[in-house]
CSV table of C-alpha atoms in Angstrom, one decimal:
chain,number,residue,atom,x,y,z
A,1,UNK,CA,0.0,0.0,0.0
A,2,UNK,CA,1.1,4.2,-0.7
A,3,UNK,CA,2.4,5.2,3.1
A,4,UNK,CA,1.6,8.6,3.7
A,5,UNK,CA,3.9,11.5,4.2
A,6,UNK,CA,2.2,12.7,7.2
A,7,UNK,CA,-1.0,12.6,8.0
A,8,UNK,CA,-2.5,13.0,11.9
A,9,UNK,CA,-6.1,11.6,11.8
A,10,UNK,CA,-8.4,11.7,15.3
A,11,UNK,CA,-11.4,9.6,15.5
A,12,UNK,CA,-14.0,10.6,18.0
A,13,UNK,CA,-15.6,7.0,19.8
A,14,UNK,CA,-14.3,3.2,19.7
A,15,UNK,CA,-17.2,1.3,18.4
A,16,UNK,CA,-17.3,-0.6,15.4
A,17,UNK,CA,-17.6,2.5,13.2
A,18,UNK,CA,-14.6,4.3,14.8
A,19,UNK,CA,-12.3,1.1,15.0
A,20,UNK,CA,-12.8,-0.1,11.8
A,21,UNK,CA,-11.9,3.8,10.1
A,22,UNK,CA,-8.9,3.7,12.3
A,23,UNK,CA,-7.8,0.5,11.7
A,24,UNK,CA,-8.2,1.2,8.0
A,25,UNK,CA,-6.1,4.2,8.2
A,26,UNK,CA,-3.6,3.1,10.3
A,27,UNK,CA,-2.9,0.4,7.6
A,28,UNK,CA,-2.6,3.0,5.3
A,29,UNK,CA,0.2,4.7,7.2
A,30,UNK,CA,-1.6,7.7,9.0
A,31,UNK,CA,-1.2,8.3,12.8
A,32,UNK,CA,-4.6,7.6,14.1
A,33,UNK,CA,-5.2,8.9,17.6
A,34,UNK,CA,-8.8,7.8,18.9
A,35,UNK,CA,-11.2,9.7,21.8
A,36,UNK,CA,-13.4,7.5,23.7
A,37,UNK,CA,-15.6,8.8,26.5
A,38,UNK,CA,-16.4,5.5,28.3
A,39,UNK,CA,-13.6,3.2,30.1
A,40,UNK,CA,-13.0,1.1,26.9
A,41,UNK,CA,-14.0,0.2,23.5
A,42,UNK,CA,-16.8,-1.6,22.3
A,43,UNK,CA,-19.5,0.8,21.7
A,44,UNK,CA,-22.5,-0.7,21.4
A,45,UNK,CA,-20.7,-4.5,21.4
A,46,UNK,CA,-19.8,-3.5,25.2
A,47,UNK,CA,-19.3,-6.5,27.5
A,48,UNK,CA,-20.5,-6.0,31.7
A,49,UNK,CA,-18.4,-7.3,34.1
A,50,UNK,CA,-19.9,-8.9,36.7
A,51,UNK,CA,-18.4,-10.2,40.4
A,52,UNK,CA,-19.9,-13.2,41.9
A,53,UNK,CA,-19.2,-16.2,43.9
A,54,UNK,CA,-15.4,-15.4,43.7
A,55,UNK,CA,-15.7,-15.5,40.0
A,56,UNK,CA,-15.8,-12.4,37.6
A,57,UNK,CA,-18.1,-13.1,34.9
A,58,UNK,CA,-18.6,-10.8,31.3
A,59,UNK,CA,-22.1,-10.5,29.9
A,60,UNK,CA,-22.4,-8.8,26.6
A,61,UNK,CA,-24.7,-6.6,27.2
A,62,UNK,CA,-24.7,-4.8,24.0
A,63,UNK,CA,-25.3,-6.8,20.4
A,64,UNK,CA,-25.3,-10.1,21.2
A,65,UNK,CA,-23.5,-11.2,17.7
A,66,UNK,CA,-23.8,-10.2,14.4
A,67,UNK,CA,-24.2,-10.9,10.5
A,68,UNK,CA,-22.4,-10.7,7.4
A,69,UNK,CA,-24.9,-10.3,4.2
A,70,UNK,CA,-22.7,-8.1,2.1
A,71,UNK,CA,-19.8,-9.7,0.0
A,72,UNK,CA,-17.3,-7.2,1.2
A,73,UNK,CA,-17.6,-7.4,4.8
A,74,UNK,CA,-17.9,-11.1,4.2
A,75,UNK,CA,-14.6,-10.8,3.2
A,76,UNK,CA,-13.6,-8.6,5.9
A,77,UNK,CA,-15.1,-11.6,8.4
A,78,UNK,CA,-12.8,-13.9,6.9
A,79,UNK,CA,-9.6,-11.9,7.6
A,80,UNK,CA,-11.1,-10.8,11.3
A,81,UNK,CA,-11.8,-15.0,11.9
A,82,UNK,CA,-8.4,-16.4,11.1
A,83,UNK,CA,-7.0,-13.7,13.2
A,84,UNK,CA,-9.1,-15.1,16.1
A,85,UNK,CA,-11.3,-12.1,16.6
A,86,UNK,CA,-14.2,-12.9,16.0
A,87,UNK,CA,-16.0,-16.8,15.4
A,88,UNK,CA,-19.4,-18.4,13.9
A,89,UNK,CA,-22.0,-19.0,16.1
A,90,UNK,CA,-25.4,-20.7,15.4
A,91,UNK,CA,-27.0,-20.5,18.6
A,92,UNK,CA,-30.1,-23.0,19.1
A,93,UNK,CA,-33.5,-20.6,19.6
A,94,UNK,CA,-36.5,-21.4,21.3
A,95,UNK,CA,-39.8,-19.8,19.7
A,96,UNK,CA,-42.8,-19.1,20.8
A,97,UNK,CA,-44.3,-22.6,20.7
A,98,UNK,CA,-41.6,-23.9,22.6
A,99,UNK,CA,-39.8,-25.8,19.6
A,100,UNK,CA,-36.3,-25.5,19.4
A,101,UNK,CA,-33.9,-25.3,16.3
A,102,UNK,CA,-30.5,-23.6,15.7
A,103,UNK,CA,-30.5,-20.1,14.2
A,104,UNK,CA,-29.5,-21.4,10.9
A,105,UNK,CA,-32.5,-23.6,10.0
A,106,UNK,CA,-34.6,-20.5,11.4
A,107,UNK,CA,-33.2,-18.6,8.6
A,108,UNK,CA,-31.4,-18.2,5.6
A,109,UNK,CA,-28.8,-20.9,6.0
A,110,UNK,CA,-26.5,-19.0,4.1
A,111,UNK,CA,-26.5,-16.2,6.7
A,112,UNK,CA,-23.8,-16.8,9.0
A,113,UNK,CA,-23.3,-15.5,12.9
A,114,UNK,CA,-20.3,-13.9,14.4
A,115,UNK,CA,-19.3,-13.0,17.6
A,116,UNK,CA,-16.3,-11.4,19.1
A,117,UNK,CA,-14.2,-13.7,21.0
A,118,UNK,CA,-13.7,-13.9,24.0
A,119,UNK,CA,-16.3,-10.6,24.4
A,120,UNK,CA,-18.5,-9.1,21.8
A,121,UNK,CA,-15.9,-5.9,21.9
A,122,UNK,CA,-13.1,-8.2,21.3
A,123,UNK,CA,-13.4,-6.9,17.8
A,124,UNK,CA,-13.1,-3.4,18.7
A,125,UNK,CA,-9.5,-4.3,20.5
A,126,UNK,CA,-8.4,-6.6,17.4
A,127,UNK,CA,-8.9,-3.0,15.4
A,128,UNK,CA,-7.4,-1.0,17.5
A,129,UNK,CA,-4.1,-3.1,18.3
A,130,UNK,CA,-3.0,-2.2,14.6
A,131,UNK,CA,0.6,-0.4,14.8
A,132,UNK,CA,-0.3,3.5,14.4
A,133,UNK,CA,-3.2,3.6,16.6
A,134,UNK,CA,-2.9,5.0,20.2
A,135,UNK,CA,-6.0,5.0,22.1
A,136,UNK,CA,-7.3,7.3,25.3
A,137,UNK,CA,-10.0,6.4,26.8
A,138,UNK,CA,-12.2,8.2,29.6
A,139,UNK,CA,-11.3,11.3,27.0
A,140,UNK,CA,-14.4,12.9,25.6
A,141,UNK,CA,-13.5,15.2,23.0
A,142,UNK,CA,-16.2,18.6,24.3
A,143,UNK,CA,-14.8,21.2,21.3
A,144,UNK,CA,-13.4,21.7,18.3
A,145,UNK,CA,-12.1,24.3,16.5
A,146,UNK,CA,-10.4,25.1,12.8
A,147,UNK,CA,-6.6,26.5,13.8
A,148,UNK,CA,-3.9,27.0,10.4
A,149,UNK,CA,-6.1,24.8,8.1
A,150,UNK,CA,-6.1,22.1,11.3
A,151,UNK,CA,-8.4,20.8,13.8
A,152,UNK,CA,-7.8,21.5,17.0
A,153,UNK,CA,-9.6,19.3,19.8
A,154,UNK,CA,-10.2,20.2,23.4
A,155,UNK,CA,-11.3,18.1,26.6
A,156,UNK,CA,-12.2,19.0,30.1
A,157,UNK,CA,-11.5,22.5,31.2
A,158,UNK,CA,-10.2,23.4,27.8
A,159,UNK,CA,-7.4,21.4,27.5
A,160,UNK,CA,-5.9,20.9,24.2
A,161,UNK,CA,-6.0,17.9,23.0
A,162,UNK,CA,-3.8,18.4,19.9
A,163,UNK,CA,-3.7,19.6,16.4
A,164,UNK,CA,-5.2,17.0,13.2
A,165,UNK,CA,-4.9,17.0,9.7
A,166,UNK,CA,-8.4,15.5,10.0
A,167,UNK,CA,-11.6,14.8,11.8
A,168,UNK,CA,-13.8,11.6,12.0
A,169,UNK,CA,-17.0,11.5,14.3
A,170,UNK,CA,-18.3,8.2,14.7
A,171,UNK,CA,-19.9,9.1,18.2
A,172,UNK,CA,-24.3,10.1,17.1
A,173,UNK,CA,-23.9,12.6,19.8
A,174,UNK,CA,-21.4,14.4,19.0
A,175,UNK,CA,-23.0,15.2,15.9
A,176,UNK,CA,-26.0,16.9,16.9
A,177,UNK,CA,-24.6,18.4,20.0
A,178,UNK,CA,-26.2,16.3,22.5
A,179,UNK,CA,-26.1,17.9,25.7
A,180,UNK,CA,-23.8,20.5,24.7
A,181,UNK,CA,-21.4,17.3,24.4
A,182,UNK,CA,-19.8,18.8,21.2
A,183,UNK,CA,-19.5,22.0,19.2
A,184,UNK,CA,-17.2,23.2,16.2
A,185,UNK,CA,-16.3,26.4,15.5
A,186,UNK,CA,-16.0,27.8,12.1
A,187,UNK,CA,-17.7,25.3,10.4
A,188,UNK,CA,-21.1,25.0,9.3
A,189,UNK,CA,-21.8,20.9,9.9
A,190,UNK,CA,-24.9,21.6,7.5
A,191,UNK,CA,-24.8,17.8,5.7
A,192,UNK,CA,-24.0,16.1,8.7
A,193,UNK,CA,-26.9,17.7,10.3
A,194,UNK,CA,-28.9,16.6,7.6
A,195,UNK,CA,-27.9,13.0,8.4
A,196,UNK,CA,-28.0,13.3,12.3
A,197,UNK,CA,-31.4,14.8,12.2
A,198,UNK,CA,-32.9,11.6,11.5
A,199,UNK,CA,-31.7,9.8,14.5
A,200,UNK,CA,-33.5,12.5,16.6
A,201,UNK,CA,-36.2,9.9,17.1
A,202,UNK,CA,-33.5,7.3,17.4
A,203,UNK,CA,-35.1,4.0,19.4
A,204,UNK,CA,-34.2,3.4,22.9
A,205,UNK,CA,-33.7,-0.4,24.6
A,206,UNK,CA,-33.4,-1.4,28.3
A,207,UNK,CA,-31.8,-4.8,28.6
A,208,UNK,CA,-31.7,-6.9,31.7
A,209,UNK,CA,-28.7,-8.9,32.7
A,210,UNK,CA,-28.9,-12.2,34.8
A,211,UNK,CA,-26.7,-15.1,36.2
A,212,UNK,CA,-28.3,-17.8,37.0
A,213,UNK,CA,-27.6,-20.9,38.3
A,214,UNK,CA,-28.0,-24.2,35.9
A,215,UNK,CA,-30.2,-26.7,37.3
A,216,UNK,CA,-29.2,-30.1,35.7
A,217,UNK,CA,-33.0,-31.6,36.7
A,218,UNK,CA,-35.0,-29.6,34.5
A,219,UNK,CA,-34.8,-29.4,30.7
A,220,UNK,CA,-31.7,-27.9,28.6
A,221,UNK,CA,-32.5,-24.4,28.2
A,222,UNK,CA,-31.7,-22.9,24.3
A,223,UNK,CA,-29.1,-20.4,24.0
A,224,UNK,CA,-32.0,-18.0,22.5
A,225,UNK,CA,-35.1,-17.3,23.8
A,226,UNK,CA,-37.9,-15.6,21.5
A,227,UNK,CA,-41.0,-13.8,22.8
A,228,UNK,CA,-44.2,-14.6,21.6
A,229,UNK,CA,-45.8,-11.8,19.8
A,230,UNK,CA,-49.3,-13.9,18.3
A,231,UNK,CA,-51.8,-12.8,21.5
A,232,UNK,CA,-51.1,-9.2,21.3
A,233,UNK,CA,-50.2,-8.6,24.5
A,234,UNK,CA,-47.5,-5.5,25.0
A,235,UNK,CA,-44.0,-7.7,25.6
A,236,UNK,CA,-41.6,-6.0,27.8
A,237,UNK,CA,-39.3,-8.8,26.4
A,238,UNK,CA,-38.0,-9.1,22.1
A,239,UNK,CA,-35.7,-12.2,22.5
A,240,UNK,CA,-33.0,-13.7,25.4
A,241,UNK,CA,-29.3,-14.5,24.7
A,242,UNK,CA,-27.2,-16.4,26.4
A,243,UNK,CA,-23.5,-15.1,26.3
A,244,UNK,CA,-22.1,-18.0,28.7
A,245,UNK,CA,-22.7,-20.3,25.6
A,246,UNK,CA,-20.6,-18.3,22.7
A,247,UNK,CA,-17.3,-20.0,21.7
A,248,UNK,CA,-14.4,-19.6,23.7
A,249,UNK,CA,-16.2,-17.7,26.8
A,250,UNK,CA,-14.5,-18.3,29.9
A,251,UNK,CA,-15.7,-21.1,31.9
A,252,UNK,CA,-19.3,-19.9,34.4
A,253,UNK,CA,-18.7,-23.4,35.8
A,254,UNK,CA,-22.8,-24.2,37.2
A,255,UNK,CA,-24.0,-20.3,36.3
A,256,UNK,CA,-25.6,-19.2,33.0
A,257,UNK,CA,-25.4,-15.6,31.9
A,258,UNK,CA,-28.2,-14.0,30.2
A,259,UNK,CA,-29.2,-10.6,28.6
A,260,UNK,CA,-32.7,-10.1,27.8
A,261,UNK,CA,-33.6,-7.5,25.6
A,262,UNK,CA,-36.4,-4.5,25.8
A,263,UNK,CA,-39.2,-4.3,22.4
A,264,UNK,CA,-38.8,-1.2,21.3
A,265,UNK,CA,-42.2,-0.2,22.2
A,266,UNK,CA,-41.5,-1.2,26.1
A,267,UNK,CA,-38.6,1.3,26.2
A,268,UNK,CA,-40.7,4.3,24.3
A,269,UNK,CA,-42.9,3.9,26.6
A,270,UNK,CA,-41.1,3.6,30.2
A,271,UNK,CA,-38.1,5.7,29.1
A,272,UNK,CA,-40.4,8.8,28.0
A,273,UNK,CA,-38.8,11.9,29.4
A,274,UNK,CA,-35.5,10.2,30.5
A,275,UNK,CA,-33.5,11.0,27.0
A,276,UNK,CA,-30.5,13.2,27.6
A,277,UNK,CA,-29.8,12.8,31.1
A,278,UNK,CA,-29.1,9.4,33.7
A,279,UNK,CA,-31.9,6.8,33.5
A,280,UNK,CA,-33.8,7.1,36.9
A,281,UNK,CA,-33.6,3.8,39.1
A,282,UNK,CA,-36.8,3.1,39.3
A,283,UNK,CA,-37.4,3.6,35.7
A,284,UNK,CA,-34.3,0.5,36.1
A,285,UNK,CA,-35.3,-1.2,38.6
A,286,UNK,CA,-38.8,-1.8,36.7
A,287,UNK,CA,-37.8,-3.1,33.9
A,288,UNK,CA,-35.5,-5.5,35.4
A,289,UNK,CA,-38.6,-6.8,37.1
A,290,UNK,CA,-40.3,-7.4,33.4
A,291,UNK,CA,-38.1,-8.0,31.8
A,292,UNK,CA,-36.7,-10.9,34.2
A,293,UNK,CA,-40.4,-12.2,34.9
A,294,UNK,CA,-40.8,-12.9,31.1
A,295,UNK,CA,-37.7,-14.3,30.7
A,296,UNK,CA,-38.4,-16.7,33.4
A,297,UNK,CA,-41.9,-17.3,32.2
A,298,UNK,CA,-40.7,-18.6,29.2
A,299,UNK,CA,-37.8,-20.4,30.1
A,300,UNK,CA,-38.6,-22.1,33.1
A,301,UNK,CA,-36.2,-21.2,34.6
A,302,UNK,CA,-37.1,-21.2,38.6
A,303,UNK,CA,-36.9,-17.1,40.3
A,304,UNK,CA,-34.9,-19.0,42.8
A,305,UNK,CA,-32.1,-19.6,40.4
A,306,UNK,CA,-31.3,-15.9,39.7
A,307,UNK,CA,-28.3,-15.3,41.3
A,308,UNK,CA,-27.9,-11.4,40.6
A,309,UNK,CA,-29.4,-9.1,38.0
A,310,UNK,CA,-29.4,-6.1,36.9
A,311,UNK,CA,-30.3,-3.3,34.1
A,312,UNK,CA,-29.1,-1.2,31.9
A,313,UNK,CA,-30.2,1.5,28.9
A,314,UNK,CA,-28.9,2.4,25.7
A,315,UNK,CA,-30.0,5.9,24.6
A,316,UNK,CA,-29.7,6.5,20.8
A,317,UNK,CA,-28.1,3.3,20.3
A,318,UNK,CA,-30.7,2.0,17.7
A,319,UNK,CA,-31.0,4.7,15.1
A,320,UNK,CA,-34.6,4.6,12.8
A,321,UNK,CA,-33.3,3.2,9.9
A,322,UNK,CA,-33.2,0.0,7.9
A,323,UNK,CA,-30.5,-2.7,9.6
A,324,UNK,CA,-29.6,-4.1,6.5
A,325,UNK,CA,-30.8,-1.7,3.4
A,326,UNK,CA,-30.2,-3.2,0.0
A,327,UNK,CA,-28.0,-0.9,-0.9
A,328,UNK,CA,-25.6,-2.3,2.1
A,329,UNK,CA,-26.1,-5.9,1.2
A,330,UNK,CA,-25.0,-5.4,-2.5
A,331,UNK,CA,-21.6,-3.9,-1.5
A,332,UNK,CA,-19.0,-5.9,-3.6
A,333,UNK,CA,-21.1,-8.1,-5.4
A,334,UNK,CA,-19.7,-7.5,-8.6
A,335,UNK,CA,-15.9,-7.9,-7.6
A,336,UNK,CA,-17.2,-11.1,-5.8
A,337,UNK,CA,-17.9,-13.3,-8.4
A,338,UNK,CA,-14.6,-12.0,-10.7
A,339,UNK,CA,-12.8,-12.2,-6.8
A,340,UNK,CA,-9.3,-14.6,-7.0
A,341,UNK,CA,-8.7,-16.2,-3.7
A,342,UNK,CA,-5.2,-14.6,-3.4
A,343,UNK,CA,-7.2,-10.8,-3.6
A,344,UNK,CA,-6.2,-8.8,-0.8
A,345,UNK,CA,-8.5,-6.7,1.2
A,346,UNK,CA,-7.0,-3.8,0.2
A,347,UNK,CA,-8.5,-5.1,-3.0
A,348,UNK,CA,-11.8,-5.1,-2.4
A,349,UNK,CA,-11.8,-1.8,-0.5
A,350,UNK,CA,-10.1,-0.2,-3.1
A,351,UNK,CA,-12.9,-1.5,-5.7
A,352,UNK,CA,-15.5,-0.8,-3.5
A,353,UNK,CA,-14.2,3.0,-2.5
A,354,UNK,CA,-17.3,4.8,-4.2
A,355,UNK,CA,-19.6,2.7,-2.7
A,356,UNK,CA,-18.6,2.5,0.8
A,357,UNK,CA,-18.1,6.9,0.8
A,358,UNK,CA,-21.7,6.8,0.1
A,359,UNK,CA,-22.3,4.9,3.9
A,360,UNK,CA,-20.6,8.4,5.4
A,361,UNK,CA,-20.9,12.3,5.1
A,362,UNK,CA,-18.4,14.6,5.1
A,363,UNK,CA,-18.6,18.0,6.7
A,364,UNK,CA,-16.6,20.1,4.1
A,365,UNK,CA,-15.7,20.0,1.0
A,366,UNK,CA,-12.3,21.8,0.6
A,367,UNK,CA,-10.0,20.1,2.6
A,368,UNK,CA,-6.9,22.5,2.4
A,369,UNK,CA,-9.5,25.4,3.9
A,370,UNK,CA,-10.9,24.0,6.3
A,371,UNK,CA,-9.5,20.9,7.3
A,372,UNK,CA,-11.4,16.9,7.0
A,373,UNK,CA,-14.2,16.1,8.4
A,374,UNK,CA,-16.2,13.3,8.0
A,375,UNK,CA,-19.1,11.5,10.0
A,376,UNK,CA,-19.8,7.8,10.2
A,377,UNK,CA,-22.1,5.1,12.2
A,378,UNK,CA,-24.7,3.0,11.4
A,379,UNK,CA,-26.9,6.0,11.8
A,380,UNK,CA,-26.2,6.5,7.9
A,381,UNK,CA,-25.4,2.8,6.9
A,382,UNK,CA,-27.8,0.6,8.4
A,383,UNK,CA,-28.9,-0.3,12.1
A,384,UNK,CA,-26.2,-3.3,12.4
A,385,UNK,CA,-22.6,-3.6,13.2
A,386,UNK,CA,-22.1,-4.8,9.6
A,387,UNK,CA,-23.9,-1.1,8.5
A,388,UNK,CA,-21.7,0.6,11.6
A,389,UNK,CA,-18.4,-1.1,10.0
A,390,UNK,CA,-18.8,-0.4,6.7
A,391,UNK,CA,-19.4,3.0,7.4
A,392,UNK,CA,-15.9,3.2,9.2
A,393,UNK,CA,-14.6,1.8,5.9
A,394,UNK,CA,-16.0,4.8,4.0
A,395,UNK,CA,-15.0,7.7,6.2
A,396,UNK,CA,-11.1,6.0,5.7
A,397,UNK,CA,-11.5,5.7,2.5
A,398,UNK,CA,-12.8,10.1,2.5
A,399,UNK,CA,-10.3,10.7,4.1
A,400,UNK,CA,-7.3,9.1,2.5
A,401,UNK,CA,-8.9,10.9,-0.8
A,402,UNK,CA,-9.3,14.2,0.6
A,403,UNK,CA,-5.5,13.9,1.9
A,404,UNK,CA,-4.5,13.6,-1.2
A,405,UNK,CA,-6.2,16.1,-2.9
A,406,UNK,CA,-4.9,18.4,0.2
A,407,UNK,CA,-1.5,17.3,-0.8
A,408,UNK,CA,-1.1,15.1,2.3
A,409,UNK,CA,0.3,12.2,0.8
């Protein structure tokens, strides 16, 4: 691959979106330096850690795996599975009716799972771990501002946080100023904005997680639980996972981990008026209770068995839009059936550069004034970790063009 002159990129959040760019660039030969407000990456793949009975147990807590329906990220699966990062998984669900099957003969066969091994945001830490990339974490980035055709980024009590060629935001609310969380200066975000303003009535979840303790009497319970939707009652409950059963998750011994997920019409409706600010504990504390009730209900699992549990909410974590649109699922179809097996990745991301710009926005559009900038997030790719990836892909790929027509390179 072209290594870059000099190039200083920061990346704002270390989720899927944010990794991926950086890991993309640092391969490329910029220095990547990425901002995360929370304790670690993950994003929305975050793992829990829990303490019990002298053991410390991880619950994912965030997407409990995902899929692969586009050729390119396909591709990009391949690489991230024989690097150990992430593995197939074809957990064995329990409907409504109480019949069990694994996930593939519930759906398209050809649809494979993946989870990050050995935590969902093991991923997230492959990415990062490229040479190039230094990470900070508890750092939220709170302002920006254009300095000598630069960014400039500032943290708490206005300390600089250096100067950057460019600017990627892959955090939804630092784009639309969420709480005052983010501003720039001498810029007009107009397209981003544009993009953002759609996630405004983003959908919330409350998820429950649970340790309970396995119970070798009663029947083998499936490693996914789905709610029953045919009476029309209102379900607190969408579907159950059980994390302790992924590949290569450290040994629970006789406990079971579980995260049970919200509908999205149970959060709306208990989480109205909470947006923006901490989740009040009651507001917690009752979902737990329904959302652990159902769980139980369907499982059969005895309440005596619950060993600890506990809630949590994701705010606008599950942007309104299509988790797998058709124009994401298309994304190197045409290279894949001329592909050799010898094609590099850089291959197919190279072939696949005007499509995958099109899953980001950029903020400007001459670089050399004002600097890059460019969003990206499953907010403008599609509601998945494949559409939050792929996005990633695309703001590296803006950016390593904009470089160069900045003279960068």
């Amino acid at each position: 691959m072209q290594r870059m002159a000099r190039m200083r990129t920061a990346i704002i959040g270390a989720g899927i979106s944010g990794s991926t760019c950086a890991w993309h660039l640092a391969r490329s030969g910029a220095q990547v330096v990425v901002f995360e407000a929370g304790r670690g990456p993950g994003g929305r793949t975050a793992s829990r850690r829990v303490a019990l009975e002298e053991q410390e147990l991880r619950i994912d807590h965030g997407a409990p795996f995902f899929a692969a329906t586009s050729p390119l990220f396909r591709r990009l699966c391949r690489g991230w599975e024989e690097a150990g990062a992430i593995a197939a998984w074809d957990p064995r669900a329990q409907d409504e009716e109480g019949s069990a099957r694994s996930w593939a003969e519930s759906n398209r066969a050809d649809k494979r799972l993946f989870v990050g091994v050995p935590a969902m945001n093991s991923l997230c830490r492959h990415l990062l771990g490229e040479a190039g990339i230094e990470m900070r974490a508890q750092t939220p980035v709170l302002r920006a501002k254009r300095k000598d055709g630069l960014w400039e980024l500032f943290g708490a009590e206005g300390m600089s946080l250096g100067l950057f060629d460019a600017v990627v935001a892959s955090d939804l609310g630092a784009l639309h100023g969420s709480g005052s969380r983010f501003s720039c200066q001498g810029l007009e975000w107009s397209d981003v904005d544009m993009q953002a303003s759609k996630c405004q009535d983003s959908t919330p979840r409350l998820c429950c997680l649970c340790v309970v303790e396995r119970n070798e009497a009663r029947s083998a319970v499936d490693q996914w639980v789905q709610s029953a939707h045919s009476d029309g009652r209102r379900l607190a409950m969408a579907h159950a996972v059980q994390s302790s059963t992924k590949p290569q998750r450290a040994q629970t011994g006789a406990l079971e981990t579980w995260t049970l997920y919200s509908t999205a019409q149970y959060a709306v409706e208990n989480l109205s008026g909470s947006d923006g600010g901490p989740c009040p504990p009651a507001v917690l504390a009752k979902a737990k209770d329904d959302l652990l009730s159902e769980f139980l209900a369907l499982s059969g699992i005895d309440r005596g068995s619950v060993k600890w549990a506990g809630a949590h909410r994701w705010g606008r974590a599950f942007p309104n839009v299509p988790e797998h649109p058709d124009s994401l699922s298309r994304i190197g179809s045409s290279l894949e059936m001329n592909a050799a097996d010898d094609d590099t990745i850089d291959t197919w991301i190279t072939q696949t550069r005007s499509e995958l710009q099109g899953l980001c926005v950029s903020g400007n559009s001459d670089a050399t004034a004002d600097g890059i900038l460019v969003a990206c997030g499953d907010w403008c790719a599609g509601s998945s970790v494949e559409g939050a990836s792929l996005s990633g892909l695309g703001a590296a790929t803006t950016v390593l063009e904009r470089s160069r027509q900045a003279g960068l390179l």
